[in-house]
Coordinates of C-alpha atoms in Angstrom, one line a residue:
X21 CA 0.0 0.0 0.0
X22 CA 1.8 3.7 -0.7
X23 CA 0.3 6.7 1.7
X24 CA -0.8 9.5 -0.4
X25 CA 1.7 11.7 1.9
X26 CA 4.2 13.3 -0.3
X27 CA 2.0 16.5 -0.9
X28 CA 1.9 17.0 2.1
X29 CA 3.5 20.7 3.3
X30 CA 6.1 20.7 5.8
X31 CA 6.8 24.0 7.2
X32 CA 10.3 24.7 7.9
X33 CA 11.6 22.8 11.4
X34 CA 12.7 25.6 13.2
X35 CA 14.6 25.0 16.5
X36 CA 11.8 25.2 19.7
X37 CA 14.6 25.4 22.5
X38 CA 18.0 27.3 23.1
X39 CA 20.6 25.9 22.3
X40 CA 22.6 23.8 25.5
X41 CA 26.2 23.6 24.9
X42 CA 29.3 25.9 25.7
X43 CA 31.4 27.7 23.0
X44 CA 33.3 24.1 23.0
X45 CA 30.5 22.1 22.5
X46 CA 30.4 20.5 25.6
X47 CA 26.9 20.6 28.5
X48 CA 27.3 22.9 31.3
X49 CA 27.9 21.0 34.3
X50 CA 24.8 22.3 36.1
X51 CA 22.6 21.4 33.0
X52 CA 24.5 18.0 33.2
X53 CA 23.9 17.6 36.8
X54 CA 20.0 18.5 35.9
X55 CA 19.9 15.7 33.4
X56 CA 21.9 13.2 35.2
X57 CA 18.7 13.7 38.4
X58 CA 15.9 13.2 35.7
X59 CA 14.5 10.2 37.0
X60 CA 14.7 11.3 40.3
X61 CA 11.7 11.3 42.6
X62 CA 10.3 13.8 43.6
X63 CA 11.1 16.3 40.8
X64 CA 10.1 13.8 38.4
X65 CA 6.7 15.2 39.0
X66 CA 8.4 18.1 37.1
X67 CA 10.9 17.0 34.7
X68 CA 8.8 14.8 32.9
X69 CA 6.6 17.3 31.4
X70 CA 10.0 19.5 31.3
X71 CA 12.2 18.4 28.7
X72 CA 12.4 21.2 26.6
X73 CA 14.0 22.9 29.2
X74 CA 16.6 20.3 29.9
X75 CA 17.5 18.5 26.5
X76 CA 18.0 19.7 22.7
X77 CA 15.0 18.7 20.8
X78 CA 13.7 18.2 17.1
X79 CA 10.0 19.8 16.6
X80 CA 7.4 18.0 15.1
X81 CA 5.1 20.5 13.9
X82 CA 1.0 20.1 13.6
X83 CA -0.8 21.7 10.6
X84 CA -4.2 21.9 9.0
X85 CA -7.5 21.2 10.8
X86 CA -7.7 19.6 14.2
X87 CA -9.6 16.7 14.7
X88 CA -11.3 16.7 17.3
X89 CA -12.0 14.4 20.1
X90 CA -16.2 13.8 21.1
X91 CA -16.8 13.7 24.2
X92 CA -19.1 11.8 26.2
X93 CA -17.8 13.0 30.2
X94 CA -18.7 10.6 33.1
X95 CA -18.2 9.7 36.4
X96 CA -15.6 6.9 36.3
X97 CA -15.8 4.1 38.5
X98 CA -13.8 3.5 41.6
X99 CA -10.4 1.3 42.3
X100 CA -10.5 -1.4 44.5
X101 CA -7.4 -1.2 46.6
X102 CA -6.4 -4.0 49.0
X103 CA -10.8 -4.5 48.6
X104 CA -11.2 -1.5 49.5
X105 CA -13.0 1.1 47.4
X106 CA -11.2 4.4 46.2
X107 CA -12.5 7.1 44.6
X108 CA -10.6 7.4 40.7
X109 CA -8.9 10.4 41.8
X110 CA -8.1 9.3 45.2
X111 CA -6.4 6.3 42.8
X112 CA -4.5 9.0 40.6
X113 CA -2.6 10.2 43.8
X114 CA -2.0 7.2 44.8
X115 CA -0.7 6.0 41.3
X116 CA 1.4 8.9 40.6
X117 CA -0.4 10.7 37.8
X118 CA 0.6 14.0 36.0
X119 CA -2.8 13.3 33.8
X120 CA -4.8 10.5 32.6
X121 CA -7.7 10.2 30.1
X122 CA -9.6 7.1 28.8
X123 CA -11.9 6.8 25.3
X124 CA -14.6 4.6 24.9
X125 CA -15.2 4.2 21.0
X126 CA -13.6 6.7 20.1
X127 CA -15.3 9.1 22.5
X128 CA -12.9 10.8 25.3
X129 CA -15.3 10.0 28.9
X130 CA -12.3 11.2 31.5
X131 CA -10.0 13.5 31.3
X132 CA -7.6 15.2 34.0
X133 CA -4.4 16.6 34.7
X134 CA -2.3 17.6 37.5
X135 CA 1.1 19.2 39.1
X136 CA 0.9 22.1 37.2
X137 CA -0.3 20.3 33.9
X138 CA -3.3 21.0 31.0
X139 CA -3.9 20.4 27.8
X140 CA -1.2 22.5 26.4
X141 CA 1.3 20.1 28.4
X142 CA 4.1 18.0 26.6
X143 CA 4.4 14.9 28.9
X144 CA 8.1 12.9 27.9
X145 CA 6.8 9.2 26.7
X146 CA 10.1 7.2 27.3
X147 CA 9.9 3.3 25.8
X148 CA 6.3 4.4 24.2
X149 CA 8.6 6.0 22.0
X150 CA 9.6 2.4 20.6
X151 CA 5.9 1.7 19.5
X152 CA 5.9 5.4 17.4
X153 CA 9.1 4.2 16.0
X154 CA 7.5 1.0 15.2
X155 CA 4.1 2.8 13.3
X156 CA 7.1 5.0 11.9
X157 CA 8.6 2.1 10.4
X158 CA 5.2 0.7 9.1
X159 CA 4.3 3.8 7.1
X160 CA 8.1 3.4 5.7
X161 CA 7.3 0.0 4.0
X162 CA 3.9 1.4 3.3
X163 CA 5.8 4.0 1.1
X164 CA 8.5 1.7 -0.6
X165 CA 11.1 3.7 1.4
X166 CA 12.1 0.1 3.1
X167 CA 11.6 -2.9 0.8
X168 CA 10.9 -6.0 3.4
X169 CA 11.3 -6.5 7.0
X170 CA 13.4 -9.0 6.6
X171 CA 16.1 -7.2 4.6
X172 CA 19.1 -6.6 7.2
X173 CA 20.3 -3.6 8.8
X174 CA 23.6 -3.3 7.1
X175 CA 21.6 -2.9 4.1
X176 CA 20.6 0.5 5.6
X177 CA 23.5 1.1 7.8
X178 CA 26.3 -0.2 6.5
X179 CA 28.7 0.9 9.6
X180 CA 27.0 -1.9 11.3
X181 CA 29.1 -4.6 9.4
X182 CA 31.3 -6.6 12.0
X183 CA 29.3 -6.1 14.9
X184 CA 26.7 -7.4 16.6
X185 CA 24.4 -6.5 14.6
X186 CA 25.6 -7.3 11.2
X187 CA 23.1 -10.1 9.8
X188 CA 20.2 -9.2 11.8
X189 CA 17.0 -8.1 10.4
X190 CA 14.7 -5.5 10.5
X191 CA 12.1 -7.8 11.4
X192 CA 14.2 -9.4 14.7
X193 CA 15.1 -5.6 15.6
X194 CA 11.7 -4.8 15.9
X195 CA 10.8 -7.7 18.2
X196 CA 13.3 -7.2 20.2
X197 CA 15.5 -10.4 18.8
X198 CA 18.8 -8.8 17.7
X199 CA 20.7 -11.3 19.5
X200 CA 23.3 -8.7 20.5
X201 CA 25.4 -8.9 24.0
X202 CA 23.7 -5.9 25.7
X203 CA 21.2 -6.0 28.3
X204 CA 18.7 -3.1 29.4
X205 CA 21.0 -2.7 32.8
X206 CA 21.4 1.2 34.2
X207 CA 24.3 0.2 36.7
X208 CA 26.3 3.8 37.4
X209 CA 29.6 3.9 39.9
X210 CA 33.0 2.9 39.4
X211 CA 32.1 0.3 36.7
X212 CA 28.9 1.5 34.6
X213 CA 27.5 -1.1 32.6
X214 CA 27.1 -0.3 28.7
X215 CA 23.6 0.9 28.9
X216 CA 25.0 3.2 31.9
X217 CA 27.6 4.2 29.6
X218 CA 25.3 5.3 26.8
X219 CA 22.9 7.1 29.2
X220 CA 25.7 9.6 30.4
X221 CA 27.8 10.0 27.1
X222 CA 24.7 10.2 24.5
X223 CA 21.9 11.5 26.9
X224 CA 23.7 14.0 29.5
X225 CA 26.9 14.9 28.0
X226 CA 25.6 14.6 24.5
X227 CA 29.7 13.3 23.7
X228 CA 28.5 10.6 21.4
X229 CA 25.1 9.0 19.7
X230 CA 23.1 6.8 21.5
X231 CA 23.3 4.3 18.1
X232 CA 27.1 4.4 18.2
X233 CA 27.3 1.7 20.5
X234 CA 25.9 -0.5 17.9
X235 CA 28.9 -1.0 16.0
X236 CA 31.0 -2.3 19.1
X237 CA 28.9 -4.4 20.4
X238 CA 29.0 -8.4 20.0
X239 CA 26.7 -10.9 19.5
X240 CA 25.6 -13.0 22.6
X241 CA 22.9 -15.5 20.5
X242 CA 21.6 -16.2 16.9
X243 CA 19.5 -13.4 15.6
X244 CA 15.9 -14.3 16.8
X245 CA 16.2 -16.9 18.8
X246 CA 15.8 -14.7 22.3
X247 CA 14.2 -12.4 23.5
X248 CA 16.0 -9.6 24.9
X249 CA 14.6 -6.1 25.9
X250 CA 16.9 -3.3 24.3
X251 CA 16.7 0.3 23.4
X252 CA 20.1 -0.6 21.3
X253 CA 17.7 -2.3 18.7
X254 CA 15.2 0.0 18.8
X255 CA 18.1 3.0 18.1
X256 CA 19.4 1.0 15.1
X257 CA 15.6 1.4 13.9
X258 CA 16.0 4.6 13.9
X259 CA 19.3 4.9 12.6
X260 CA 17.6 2.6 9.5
X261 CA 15.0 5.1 9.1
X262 CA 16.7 7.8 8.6
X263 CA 18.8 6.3 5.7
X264 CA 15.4 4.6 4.2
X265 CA 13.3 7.8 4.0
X266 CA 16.3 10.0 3.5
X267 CA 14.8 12.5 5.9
X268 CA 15.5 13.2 10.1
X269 CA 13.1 11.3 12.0
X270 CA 11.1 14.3 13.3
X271 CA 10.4 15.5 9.2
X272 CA 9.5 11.9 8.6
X273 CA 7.1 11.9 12.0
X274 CA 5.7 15.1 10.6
X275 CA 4.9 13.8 7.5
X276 CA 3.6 10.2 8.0
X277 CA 1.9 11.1 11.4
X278 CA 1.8 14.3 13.0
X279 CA 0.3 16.3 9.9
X280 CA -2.0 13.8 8.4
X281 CA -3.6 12.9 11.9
X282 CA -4.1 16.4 12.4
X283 CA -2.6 16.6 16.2
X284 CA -4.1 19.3 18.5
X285 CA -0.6 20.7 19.1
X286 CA 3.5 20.2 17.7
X287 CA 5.6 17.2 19.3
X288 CA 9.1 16.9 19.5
X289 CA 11.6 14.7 19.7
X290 CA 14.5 14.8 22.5
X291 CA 18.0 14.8 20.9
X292 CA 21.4 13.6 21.6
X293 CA 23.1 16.1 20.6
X294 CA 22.7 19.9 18.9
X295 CA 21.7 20.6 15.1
X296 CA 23.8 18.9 12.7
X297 CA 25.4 16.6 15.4
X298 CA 22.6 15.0 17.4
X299 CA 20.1 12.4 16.4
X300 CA 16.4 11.7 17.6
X301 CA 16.5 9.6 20.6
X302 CA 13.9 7.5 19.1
X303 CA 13.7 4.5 21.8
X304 CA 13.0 6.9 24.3
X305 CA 12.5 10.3 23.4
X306 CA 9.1 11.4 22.0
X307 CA 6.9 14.0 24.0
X308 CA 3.1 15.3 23.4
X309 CA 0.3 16.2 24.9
X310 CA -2.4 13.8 26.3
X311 CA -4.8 14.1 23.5
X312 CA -2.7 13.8 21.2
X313 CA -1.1 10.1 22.7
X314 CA -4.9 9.1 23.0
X315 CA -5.4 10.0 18.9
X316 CA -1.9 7.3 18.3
X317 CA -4.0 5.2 20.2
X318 CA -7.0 5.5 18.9
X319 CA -5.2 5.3 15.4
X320 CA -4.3 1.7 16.0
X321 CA -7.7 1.0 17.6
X322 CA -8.7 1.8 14.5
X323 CA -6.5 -0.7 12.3
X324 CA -4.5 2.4 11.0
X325 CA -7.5 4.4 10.1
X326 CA -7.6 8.2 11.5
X327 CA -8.8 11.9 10.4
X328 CA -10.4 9.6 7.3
X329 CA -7.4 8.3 6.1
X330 CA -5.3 5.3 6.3
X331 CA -2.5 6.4 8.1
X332 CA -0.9 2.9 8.7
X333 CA -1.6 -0.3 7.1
X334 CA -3.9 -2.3 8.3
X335 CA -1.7 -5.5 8.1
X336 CA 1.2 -3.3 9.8
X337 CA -1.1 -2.8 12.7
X338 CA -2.1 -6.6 12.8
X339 CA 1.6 -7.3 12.3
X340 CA 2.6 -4.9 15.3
X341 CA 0.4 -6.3 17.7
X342 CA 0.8 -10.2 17.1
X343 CA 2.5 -11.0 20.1
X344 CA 5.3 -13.6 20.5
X345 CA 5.5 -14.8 24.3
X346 CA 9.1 -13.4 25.7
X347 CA 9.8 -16.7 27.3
X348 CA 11.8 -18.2 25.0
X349 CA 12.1 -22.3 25.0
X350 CA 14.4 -23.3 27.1
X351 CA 14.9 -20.0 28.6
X352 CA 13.9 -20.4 32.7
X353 CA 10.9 -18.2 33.6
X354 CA 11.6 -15.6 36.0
X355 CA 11.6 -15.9 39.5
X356 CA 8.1 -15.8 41.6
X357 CA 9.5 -12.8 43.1
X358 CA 9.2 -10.8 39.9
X359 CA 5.9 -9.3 40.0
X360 CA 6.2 -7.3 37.2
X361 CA 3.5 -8.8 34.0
X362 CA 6.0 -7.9 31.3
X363 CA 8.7 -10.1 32.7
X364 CA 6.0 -13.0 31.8
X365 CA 4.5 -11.1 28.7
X366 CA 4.9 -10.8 25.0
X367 CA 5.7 -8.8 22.8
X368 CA 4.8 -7.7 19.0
X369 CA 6.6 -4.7 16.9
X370 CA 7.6 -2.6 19.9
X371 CA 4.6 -3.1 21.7
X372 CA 3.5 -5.5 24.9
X373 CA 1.2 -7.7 25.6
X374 CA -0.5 -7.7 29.0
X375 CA -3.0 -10.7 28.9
X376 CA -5.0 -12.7 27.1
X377 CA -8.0 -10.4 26.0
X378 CA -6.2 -8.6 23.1
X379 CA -5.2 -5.5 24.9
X380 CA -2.0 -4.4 24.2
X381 CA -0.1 -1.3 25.4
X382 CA 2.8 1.1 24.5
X383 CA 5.0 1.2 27.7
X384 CA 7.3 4.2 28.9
X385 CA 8.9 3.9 32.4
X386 CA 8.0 5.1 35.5
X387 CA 4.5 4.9 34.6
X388 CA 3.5 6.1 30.9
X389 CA 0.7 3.7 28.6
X390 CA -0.8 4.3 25.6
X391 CA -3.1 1.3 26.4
X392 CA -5.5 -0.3 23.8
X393 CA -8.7 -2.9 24.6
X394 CA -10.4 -3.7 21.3
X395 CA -12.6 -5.7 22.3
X396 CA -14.1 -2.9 24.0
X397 CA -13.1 -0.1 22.0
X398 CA -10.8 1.5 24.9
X399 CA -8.1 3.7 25.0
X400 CA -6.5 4.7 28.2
X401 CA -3.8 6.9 28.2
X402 CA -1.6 7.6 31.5
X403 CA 1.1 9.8 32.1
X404 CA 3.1 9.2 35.5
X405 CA 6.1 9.8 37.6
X406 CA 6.6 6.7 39.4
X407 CA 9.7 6.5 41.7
X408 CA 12.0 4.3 39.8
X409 CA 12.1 1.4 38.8
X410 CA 12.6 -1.8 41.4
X411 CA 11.7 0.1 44.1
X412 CA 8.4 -0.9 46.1
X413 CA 6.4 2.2 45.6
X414 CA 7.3 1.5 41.7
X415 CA 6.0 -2.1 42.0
X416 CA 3.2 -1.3 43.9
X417 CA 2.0 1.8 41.5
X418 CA 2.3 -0.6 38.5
X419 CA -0.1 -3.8 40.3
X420 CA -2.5 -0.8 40.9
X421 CA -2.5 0.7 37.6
X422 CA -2.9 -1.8 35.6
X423 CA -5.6 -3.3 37.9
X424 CA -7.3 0.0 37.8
X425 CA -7.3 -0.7 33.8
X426 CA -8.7 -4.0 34.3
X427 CA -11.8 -2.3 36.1
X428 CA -11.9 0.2 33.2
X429 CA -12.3 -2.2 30.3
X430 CA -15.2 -4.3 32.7
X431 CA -16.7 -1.2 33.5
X432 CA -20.1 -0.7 31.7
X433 CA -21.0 3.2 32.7

């Protein structure tokens, strides 16, 4: 299928934020410092829907007509916690919530926000980022731009010969299959581990590209025959879009899904680097307002159908959302100490699985869902600062959340 996109305007990207480097090129230290503490609670509560203000970005500009959301506004029900009854909002304290709205057939019934927030907020999506960069890759075979999914990377990015990744497909990149000898492991001190590394070299200090690391690493297993979580994989996407479509990531969002969706208000993408050095952080790095997450989701809800036009294929959204369990044979399940669903999930084209109804969500950490239920129509969109990861008040704020979901889609208000 080809997207009738390419007359689409584009107005020119301007830069949104000042610039953050020193006559040398390097960070300040006190901006470093900021970025290093982003994940921190409390101030999460504020950095999250900060990160113009901390990071160089790439604007994703909104044109034309808005579509607009209906709205149906109700009373939502209330969260059992420990069996006892909350109130919903009682339940947005208590799961962290900078602002949360849910659609029932394509018909917005809750909205809120909070800390300082509205609907003029840009909230920082994290790993929901992979999923965009998944629908970004679907309207890039749509095109012609990328043949198959099953051509390799190299073919793309050549630079990738002799690593890792040289042999793998784009196909076992987007499940998560690479095979590569990295793991999704944010161990800082004396000895950082690699993903460590890449956090304060490509994200703080903007000194390298988050993709560079994909041309020294190694491989640890065949190409798709393990599962293993990695933002790695999903930067080499990114990295193969950008040589497909011939364009930066943000002029290729704008074109395939910010402009003919008609979004309420601009996006951007966080960068590692300034103008003519930095690329997208596309495995982590996307920001927009609530409505506008809620119209991605509603998007796929819709098999790829949106504003009246097909804006991914129908079979790419199918595709993206058949889920292969992450348990590989003969790989041990985890531990009954690991409470978390995903580490006993599955997982399509950069997006989870959470059980066995259909639903299917876009995940960002510390708390941020683009959640779908077709077989109820719903779309619930959730925008949090948990504390971080592993710790209890993280666990615990996950087990409610997603229990709170599980009320939604019963719910028959």
């Amino acid at each position: 299928m080809s997207l009738p996109l390419a007359a689409l305007p584009v107005p020119a990207l301007a830069q949104t934020a000042p610039v953050h480097v020193l006559p040398d090129g390097s960070v300040p230290p006190g901006l470093r410092a900021a970025r290093t503490h982003l994940l921190d609670a409390p101030v999460n509560m504020l950095t999250f829907h900060s990160i113009d203000q901390l990071f160089e970005t790439r604007p994703v500009p909104h044109a034309g007509p808005v579509v607009a959301l209906p709205r149906a506004d109700t009373a939502l029900p209330a969260a059992v916690i420990e069996g006892k009854p909350i109130t919903e909002d009682a339940w947005e304290d208590r799961t962290f919530s900078n602002a949360f709205l849910v659609m029932r057939d394509g018909r917005i019934v809750h909205e809120s926000y909070r800390n300082n927030t509205d609907e003029r907020t840009h909230y920082i999506s994290f790993s929901m980022a992979k999923s965009i960069t998944s629908m970004l890759v679907g309207a890039a075979v749509a095109q012609g731009a990328i043949a198959s999914i099953d051509q390799k990377a190299t073919d793309y990015v050549p630079e990738l010969k002799g690593s890792g990744y040289d042999g793998v497909t784009i196909r076992q990149l987007l499940q998560m299959r690479s095979g590569v000898d990295y793991e999704e492991r944010y161990d800082f001190g004396q000895n950082p581990s690699t993903a460590a590394k890449i956090f304060l070299n490509a994200i703080v200090a903007n000194t390298e590209r988050f993709a560079d690391t994909a041309t020294r690493v190694g491989r640890k297993v065949a190409p798709g025959s393990h599962f293993n979580y990695s933002t790695l994989d999903t930067s080499v996407l990114g990295w193969i879009l950008e040589r497909a479509t011939k364009q930066p990531l943000a002029e290729f969002t704008t074109r395939v899904l910010w402009q003919p969706m008609g979004m309420e208000s601009y996006g951007f993408w966080m960068a590692d680097g300034p103008p003519g050095t930095g690329r997208e952080l596309n495995g982590m790095g996307y920001n927009a307002t609530l409505r506008d997450f809620a119209r991605l989701g509603q998007m796929m809800l819709d098999k790829g159908r949106f504003n009246g036009k097909q804006i991914l294929p129908a079979d790419w959204v199918a595709q993206s959302t058949a889920m292969i369990p992450n348990a590989d044979a003969g790989t041990p399940p985890p531990p009954p100490e690991v409470t978390n669903p995903f580490a006993r999930s599955g997982y399509g084209f950069q997006w989870w699985k959470l059980d066995d109804t259909g639903a299917y969500t876009a995940l960002g950490l510390q708390g941020q869902f683009i959640y779908v239920h077709p077989a109820t129509r719903t779309v619930i969109v959730k925008l949090s600062y948990f504390p971080p990861e592993g710790s209890p008040e993280s666990d615990r704020a996950l087990e409610e959340t997603l229990s709170y979901f599980k009320t939604l889609v019963n719910w028959r208000g």
